[in-house]
GROMACS .gro file of C-alpha atoms in nm:
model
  153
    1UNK     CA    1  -1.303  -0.217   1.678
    2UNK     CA    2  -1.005  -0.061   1.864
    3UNK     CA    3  -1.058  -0.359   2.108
    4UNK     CA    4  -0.975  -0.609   1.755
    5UNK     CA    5  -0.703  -0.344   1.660
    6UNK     CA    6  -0.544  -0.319   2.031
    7UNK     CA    7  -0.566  -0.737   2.096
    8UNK     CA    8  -0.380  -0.758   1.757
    9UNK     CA    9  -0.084  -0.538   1.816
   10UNK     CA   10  -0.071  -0.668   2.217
   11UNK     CA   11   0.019  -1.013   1.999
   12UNK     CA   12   0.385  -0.868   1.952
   13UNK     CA   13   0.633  -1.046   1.750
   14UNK     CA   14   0.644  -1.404   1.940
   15UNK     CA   15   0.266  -1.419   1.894
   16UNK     CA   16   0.208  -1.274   1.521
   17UNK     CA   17   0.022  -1.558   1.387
   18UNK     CA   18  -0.289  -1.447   1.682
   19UNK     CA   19  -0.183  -1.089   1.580
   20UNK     CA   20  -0.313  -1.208   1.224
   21UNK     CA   21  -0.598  -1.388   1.340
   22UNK     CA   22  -0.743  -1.112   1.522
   23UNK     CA   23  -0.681  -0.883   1.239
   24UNK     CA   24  -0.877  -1.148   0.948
   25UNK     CA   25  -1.183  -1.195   1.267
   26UNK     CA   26  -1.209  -0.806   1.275
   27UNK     CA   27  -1.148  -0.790   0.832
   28UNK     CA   28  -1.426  -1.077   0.834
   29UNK     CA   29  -1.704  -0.877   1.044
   30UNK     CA   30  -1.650  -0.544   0.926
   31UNK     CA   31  -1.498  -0.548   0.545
   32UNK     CA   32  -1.852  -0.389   0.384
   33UNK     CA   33  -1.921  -0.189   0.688
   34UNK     CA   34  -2.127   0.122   0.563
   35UNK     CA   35  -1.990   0.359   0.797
   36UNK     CA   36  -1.683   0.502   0.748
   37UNK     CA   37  -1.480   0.525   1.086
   38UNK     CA   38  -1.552   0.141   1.058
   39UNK     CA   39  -1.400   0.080   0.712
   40UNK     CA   40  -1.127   0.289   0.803
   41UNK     CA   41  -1.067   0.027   1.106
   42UNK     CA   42  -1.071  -0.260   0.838
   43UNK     CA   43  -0.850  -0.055   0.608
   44UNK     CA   44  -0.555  -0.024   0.879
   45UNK     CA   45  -0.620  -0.358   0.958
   46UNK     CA   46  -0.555  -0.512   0.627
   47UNK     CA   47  -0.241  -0.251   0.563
   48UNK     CA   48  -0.095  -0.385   0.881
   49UNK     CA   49  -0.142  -0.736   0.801
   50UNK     CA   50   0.027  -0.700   0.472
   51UNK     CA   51   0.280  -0.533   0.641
   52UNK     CA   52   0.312  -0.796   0.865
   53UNK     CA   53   0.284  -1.063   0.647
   54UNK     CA   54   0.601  -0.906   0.375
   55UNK     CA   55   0.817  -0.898   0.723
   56UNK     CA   56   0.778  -1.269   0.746
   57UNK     CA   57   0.877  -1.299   0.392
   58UNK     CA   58   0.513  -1.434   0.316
   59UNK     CA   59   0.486  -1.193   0.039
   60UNK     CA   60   0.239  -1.327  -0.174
   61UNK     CA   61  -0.008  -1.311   0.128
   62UNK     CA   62   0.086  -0.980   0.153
   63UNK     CA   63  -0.010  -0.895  -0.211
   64UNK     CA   64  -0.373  -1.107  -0.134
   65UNK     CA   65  -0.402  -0.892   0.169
   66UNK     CA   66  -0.363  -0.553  -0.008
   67UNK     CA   67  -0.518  -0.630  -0.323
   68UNK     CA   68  -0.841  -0.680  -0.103
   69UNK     CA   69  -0.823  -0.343   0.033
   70UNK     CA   70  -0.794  -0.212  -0.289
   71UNK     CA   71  -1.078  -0.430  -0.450
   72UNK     CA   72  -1.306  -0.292  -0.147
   73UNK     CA   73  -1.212   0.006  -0.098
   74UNK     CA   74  -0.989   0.159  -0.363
   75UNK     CA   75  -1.223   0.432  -0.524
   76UNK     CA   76  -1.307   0.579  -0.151
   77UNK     CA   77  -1.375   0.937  -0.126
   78UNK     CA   78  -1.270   0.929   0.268
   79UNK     CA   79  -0.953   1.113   0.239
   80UNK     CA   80  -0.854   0.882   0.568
   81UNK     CA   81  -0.942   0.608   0.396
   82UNK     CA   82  -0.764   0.698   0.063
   83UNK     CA   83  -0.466   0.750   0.280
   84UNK     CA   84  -0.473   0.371   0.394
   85UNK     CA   85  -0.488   0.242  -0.014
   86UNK     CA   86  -0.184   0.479  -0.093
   87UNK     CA   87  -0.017   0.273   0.202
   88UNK     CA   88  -0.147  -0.048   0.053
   89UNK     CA   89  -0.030   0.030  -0.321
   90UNK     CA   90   0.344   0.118  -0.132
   91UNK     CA   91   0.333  -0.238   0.008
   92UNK     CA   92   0.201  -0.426  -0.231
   93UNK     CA   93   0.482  -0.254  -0.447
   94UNK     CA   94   0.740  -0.391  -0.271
   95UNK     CA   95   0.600  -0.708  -0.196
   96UNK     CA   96   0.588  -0.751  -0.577
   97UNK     CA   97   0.934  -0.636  -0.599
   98UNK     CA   98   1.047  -0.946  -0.340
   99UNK     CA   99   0.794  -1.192  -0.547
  100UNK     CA  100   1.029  -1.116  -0.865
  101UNK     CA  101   0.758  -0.916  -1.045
  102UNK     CA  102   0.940  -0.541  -1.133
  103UNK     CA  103   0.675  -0.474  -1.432
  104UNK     CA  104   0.320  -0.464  -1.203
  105UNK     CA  105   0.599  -0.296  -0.929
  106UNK     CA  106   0.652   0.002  -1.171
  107UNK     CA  107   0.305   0.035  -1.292
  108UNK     CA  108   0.250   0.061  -0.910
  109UNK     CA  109   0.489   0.336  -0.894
  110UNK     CA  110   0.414   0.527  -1.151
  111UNK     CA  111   0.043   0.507  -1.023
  112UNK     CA  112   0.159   0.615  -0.751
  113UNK     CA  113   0.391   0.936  -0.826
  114UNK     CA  114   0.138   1.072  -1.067
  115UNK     CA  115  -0.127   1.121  -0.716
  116UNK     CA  116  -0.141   1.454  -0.652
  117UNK     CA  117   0.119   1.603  -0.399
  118UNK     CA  118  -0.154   1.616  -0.084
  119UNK     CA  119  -0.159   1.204  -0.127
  120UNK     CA  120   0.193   1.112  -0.138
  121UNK     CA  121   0.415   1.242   0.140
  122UNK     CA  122   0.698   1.408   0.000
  123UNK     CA  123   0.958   1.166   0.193
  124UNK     CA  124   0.790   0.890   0.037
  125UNK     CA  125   0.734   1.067  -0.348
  126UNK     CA  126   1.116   1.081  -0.339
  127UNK     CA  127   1.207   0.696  -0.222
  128UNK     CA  128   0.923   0.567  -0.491
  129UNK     CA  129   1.093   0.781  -0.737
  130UNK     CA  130   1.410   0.674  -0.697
  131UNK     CA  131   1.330   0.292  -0.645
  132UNK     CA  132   1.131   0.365  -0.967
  133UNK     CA  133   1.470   0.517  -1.127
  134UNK     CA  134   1.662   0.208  -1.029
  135UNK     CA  135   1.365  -0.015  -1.176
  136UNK     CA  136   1.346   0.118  -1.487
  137UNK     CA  137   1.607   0.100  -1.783
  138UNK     CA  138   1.844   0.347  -1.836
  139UNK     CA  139   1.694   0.492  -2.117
  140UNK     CA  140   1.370   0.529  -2.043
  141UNK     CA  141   1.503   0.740  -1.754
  142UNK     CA  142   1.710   0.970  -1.968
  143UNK     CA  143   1.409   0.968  -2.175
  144UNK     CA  144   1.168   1.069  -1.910
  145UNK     CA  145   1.418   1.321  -1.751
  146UNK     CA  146   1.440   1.490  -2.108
  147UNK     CA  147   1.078   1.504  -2.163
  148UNK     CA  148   1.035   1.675  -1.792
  149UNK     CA  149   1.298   1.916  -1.837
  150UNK     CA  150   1.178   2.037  -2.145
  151UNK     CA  151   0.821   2.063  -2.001
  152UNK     CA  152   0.950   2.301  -1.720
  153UNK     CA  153   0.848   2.673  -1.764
   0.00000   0.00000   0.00000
């Protein structure tokens, strides 16, 4: 599997479309793999070729690419694992957001900031919140920012 992972990246940018290849062989063999150290391979490997795929502005195979990972593996327990969907559900975020599709990029969001604090790294907690603050209409922000501060002890 690192072989797969390793031939992929040594693709670099003039040969991304073998990059991609290697990554749907690998996605292809091992998707349903029962171990988890292998899914975990997959798992990176579908992240990175969403990633890939929303940097060539081929966004809606991005989406296709991370909504697999989240059919297959979205309910994980492998905290490892779990860390790869969060990474997914960032991507497939924006990848909505370039599509033209804000509503099922806010819902993604708000998914999103309500994981607890161990999921979300706090760097990334604050961009999603404030992409989410610039998504979302004025005043359902004063709303929500009302209803918080009220809530604090």
């Amino acid at each position: 599997l690192i072989w797969w992972r390793d031939r992929a990246k040594a693709g670099g940018v003039s040969n991304v479309e073998a990059g991609l290849k290697v990554y749907a062989d690998l996605i292809a063999r091992y998707l349903r793999d029962d171990l988890a150290v292998v899914r975990l391979q997959v798992a990176q490997a579908l992240v990175n070729t969403g990633f890939k795929l929303h940097s060539l502005q081929r966004d809606q195979e991005a989406v296709a690419a991370y909504q697999r990972l989240l059919q297959v593996c979205g309910t994980d327990a492998d905290p490892k694992i779990r860390s790869q969907c969060v990474r997914a559900r960032v991507g497939l975020a924006r990848a909505y957001g370039k599509l033209g599709q804000p509503q099922q990029q806010i819902e993604i969001y708000r998914f999103l900031l309500a994981l607890p604090k161990k999921e979300l790294v706090i760097e990334t907690h604050a961009s999603l919140r404030a992409e989410l603050i610039r998504l979302e209409p004025a005043r359902t922000v004063v709303q929500k920012l009302l209803k918080w501060y009220h809530q604090k002890p």
